[in-house]
Short mmCIF file of C-alpha atoms in Angstrom, two decimals:
data_model
loop_
_atom_site.label_atom_id
_atom_site.label_comp_id
_atom_site.label_asym_id
_atom_site.label_seq_id
_atom_site.Cartn_x
_atom_site.Cartn_y
_atom_site.Cartn_z
CA LEU A 27 108.66 89.98 91.13
CA VAL A 28 111.85 91.30 89.55
CA ALA A 29 112.34 94.64 87.78
CA ASP A 30 115.31 94.91 85.44
CA ALA A 31 116.38 97.10 82.51
CA ARG A 32 113.60 95.56 80.39
CA GLY A 33 110.83 96.10 82.96
CA TRP A 34 108.96 93.74 85.26
CA ASN A 35 109.57 90.06 84.52
CA LEU A 36 105.82 89.41 84.44
CA GLU A 37 105.70 90.76 80.89
CA ARG A 38 108.00 87.99 79.67
CA LEU A 39 106.18 85.08 81.29
CA SER A 40 103.50 84.69 78.62
CA PRO A 41 103.90 83.90 74.93
CA THR A 42 103.39 86.51 72.22
CA PRO A 43 99.64 87.15 72.02
CA THR A 44 97.58 86.29 68.97
CA PRO A 45 94.53 88.29 67.69
CA GLU A 46 92.11 85.88 69.36
CA ASP A 47 93.81 86.62 72.71
CA GLU A 48 92.60 90.24 72.66
CA ASP A 49 89.44 89.60 74.69
CA ARG A 50 90.73 86.80 76.92
CA ALA A 51 91.38 87.45 80.57
CA VAL A 52 92.42 85.55 83.65
CA VAL A 53 89.88 86.22 86.39
CA VAL A 54 90.58 85.14 89.93
CA GLU A 55 87.72 85.75 92.31
CA HIS A 56 87.81 85.59 96.09
CA VAL A 57 91.53 85.07 96.55
CA ARG A 58 92.69 84.60 100.13
CA LEU A 59 96.33 84.30 101.15
CA THR A 60 97.45 83.73 104.72
CA ASP A 61 101.00 84.01 106.05
CA ALA A 62 102.38 84.62 102.54
CA VAL A 63 105.84 85.91 101.62
CA VAL A 64 106.47 88.23 98.65
CA ARG A 65 109.78 89.62 97.46
CA VAL A 66 109.85 92.62 95.11
CA VAL A 67 113.29 93.02 93.51
CA ARG A 68 114.19 96.45 92.20
CA PRO A 69 117.66 97.48 90.97
CA GLU A 70 118.04 99.82 93.97
CA ARG A 71 116.45 97.64 96.67
CA VAL A 72 114.80 94.36 97.54
CA TRP A 73 111.48 94.62 99.41
CA ARG A 74 110.67 91.54 101.53
CA PHE A 75 107.10 91.26 102.84
CA GLY A 76 106.24 88.51 105.27
CA GLY A 77 103.27 87.39 107.29
CA LEU A 78 101.06 88.75 104.54
CA THR A 79 97.33 88.24 104.53
CA PHE A 80 95.44 89.19 101.40
CA ALA A 81 91.84 89.04 100.24
CA GLY A 82 90.61 90.32 96.92
CA THR A 83 89.95 89.69 93.25
CA THR A 84 91.81 90.28 90.01
CA GLU A 85 91.21 90.29 86.26
CA ILE A 86 94.25 90.33 83.97
CA GLY A 87 93.78 90.71 80.25
CA ARG A 88 95.58 92.18 77.23
CA ARG A 89 93.64 95.46 77.28
CA ARG A 90 92.49 95.66 80.89
CA THR A 91 93.76 94.75 84.32
CA ARG A 92 91.72 95.19 87.50
CA VAL A 93 92.76 94.52 91.06
CA ALA A 94 90.46 94.83 94.08
CA VAL A 95 92.17 94.59 97.43
CA ASP A 96 89.61 93.96 100.17
CA ALA A 97 92.22 93.28 102.85
CA LEU A 98 96.02 93.39 102.97
CA ALA A 99 98.28 93.29 106.02
CA GLY A 100 101.86 92.25 106.74
CA VAL A 101 105.38 93.42 107.53
CA GLU A 102 108.18 94.73 105.29
CA ARG A 103 110.95 92.70 106.84
CA GLY A 104 113.90 94.93 105.97
CA SER A 105 112.42 97.95 107.72
CA GLY A 106 110.03 96.40 110.19
CA VAL A 107 107.22 98.65 108.92
CA ARG A 108 103.89 96.91 109.56
CA ILE A 109 101.00 97.35 107.14
CA GLU A 110 97.95 97.17 109.37
CA GLU A 111 95.44 97.67 106.58
CA ALA A 112 95.51 98.35 102.85
CA VAL A 113 92.43 98.38 100.65
CA GLY A 114 91.36 99.80 97.31
CA ARG A 115 90.68 99.20 93.66
CA ILE A 116 92.93 99.83 90.68
CA ALA A 117 91.95 99.44 87.00
CA ILE A 118 94.32 99.85 84.04
CA ASP A 119 92.33 99.90 80.83
CA ASP A 120 93.52 100.77 77.29
CA ASP A 121 90.28 102.65 76.61
CA ALA A 122 89.57 104.24 80.02
CA GLY A 123 93.09 104.86 81.34
CA ILE A 124 94.10 104.21 84.95
CA VAL A 125 91.65 104.56 87.81
CA ALA A 126 92.45 104.15 91.52
CA ASP A 127 89.50 104.30 93.87
CA GLY A 128 89.07 103.99 97.63
CA ILE A 129 92.79 103.55 98.30
CA ARG A 130 93.51 103.41 102.03
CA LEU A 131 96.79 102.54 103.72
CA ARG A 132 97.29 102.29 107.44
CA THR A 133 100.55 101.26 109.02
CA THR A 134 101.48 101.30 112.68
CA GLY A 135 102.25 105.02 112.46
CA SER A 136 100.77 106.34 109.20
CA ARG A 137 97.38 106.81 107.56
CA LEU A 138 96.84 107.75 103.91
CA GLU A 139 93.79 107.82 101.60
CA GLY A 140 93.64 108.58 97.92
CA SER A 141 91.92 108.25 94.59
CA GLY A 142 92.73 109.29 91.09
CA ARG A 143 92.42 108.95 87.37
CA ILE A 144 94.88 109.19 84.51
CA GLY A 145 93.02 109.31 81.20
CA PRO A 146 93.74 107.06 78.24
CA ARG A 147 96.47 107.73 75.69
CA PRO A 148 97.27 109.91 73.86
CA ALA A 149 95.79 112.79 75.91
CA ARG A 150 96.48 111.58 79.47
CA ALA A 151 94.75 114.02 81.81
CA VAL A 152 95.40 113.59 85.54
CA ASP A 153 92.97 114.05 88.41
CA ALA A 154 94.23 112.67 91.75
CA HIS A 155 93.79 113.35 95.46
CA LEU A 156 95.77 112.25 98.49
CA VAL A 157 94.90 112.84 102.16
CA VAL A 158 97.79 112.37 104.54
CA ALA A 159 96.23 111.98 107.97
CA GLN A 160 99.66 111.09 109.30
CA LEU A 161 102.91 110.03 107.65
CA ALA A 162 105.38 108.75 110.25
CA GLY A 163 108.93 110.03 109.82
CA ASP A 164 110.42 106.99 111.53
CA GLU A 165 108.68 104.69 109.04
CA LEU A 166 109.94 106.80 106.13
CA ARG A 167 113.51 106.56 107.42
CA ALA A 168 113.17 102.80 107.98
CA LEU A 169 111.96 102.33 104.41
CA PHE A 170 114.09 104.91 102.51
CA GLY A 171 117.09 105.59 104.73
CA ALA A 172 118.74 108.80 105.97
CA ARG A 173 117.52 110.90 102.98
CA ALA A 174 113.90 110.60 104.20
CA PRO A 175 112.41 113.37 106.36
CA GLN A 176 112.73 112.98 110.11
CA SER A 177 109.44 114.67 110.96
CA ASP A 178 105.93 113.26 110.81
CA TRP A 179 103.75 114.84 108.09
CA GLU A 180 100.08 115.59 107.51
CA GLY A 181 97.95 117.38 104.94
CA ALA A 182 96.40 116.92 101.53
CA LEU A 183 97.57 117.06 97.92
CA ALA A 184 95.76 117.25 94.60
CA ALA A 185 97.17 116.82 91.10
CA SER A 186 95.35 117.79 87.92
CA GLY A 187 95.90 118.74 84.33
CA PRO A 188 97.25 117.28 81.14
CA GLU A 189 100.13 114.81 81.41
CA SER A 190 102.60 117.41 80.09
CA ALA A 191 101.60 120.10 82.65
CA VAL A 192 100.28 118.51 85.85
CA VAL A 193 99.68 121.02 88.61
CA ILE A 194 100.09 119.82 92.19
CA THR A 195 98.41 121.82 94.93
CA GLY A 196 97.88 121.24 98.58
CA ASP A 197 98.98 121.83 102.11
CA VAL A 198 101.36 119.36 103.66
CA HIS A 199 103.28 120.24 106.78
CA ALA A 200 105.39 118.69 109.48
CA SER A 201 103.37 117.86 112.56
CA VAL A 202 104.91 118.66 115.88
#
């Protein structure tokens, strides 16, 4: 996967859609990958994941994309950060907006859970919640370098309101 000035390259892999393509979707059920390698290329950094295991389903269409991750584990090779478990469901729908449900991420040193909704255009209202059971400072520094916090963190955050005036509330603090 490569991001450039025009966006993610996935957008340019398919031909220009026709009107009859509106309701078509690619549905892949019960996908299992074992010992996979994925590279995500961003202008500022290349993320290299290895030893990946994945189980889930996906539906990709013109107006709706859904991804259900039932199991994901692996290592980001540049940092050595190990994803022990990642699960959740994400839906991007022209009519319903973006919904993330049951998102859980556990690495060797961190545990996060979240859910949220961003309403459809044009009035995109936000309602999202994140629980940080532990966010390991050493993993943050390994992933993002010296600018990342050195301390471990814990707490909870919530974001709500219209897209133009999202209010973030919560209590997140360094754990000693």
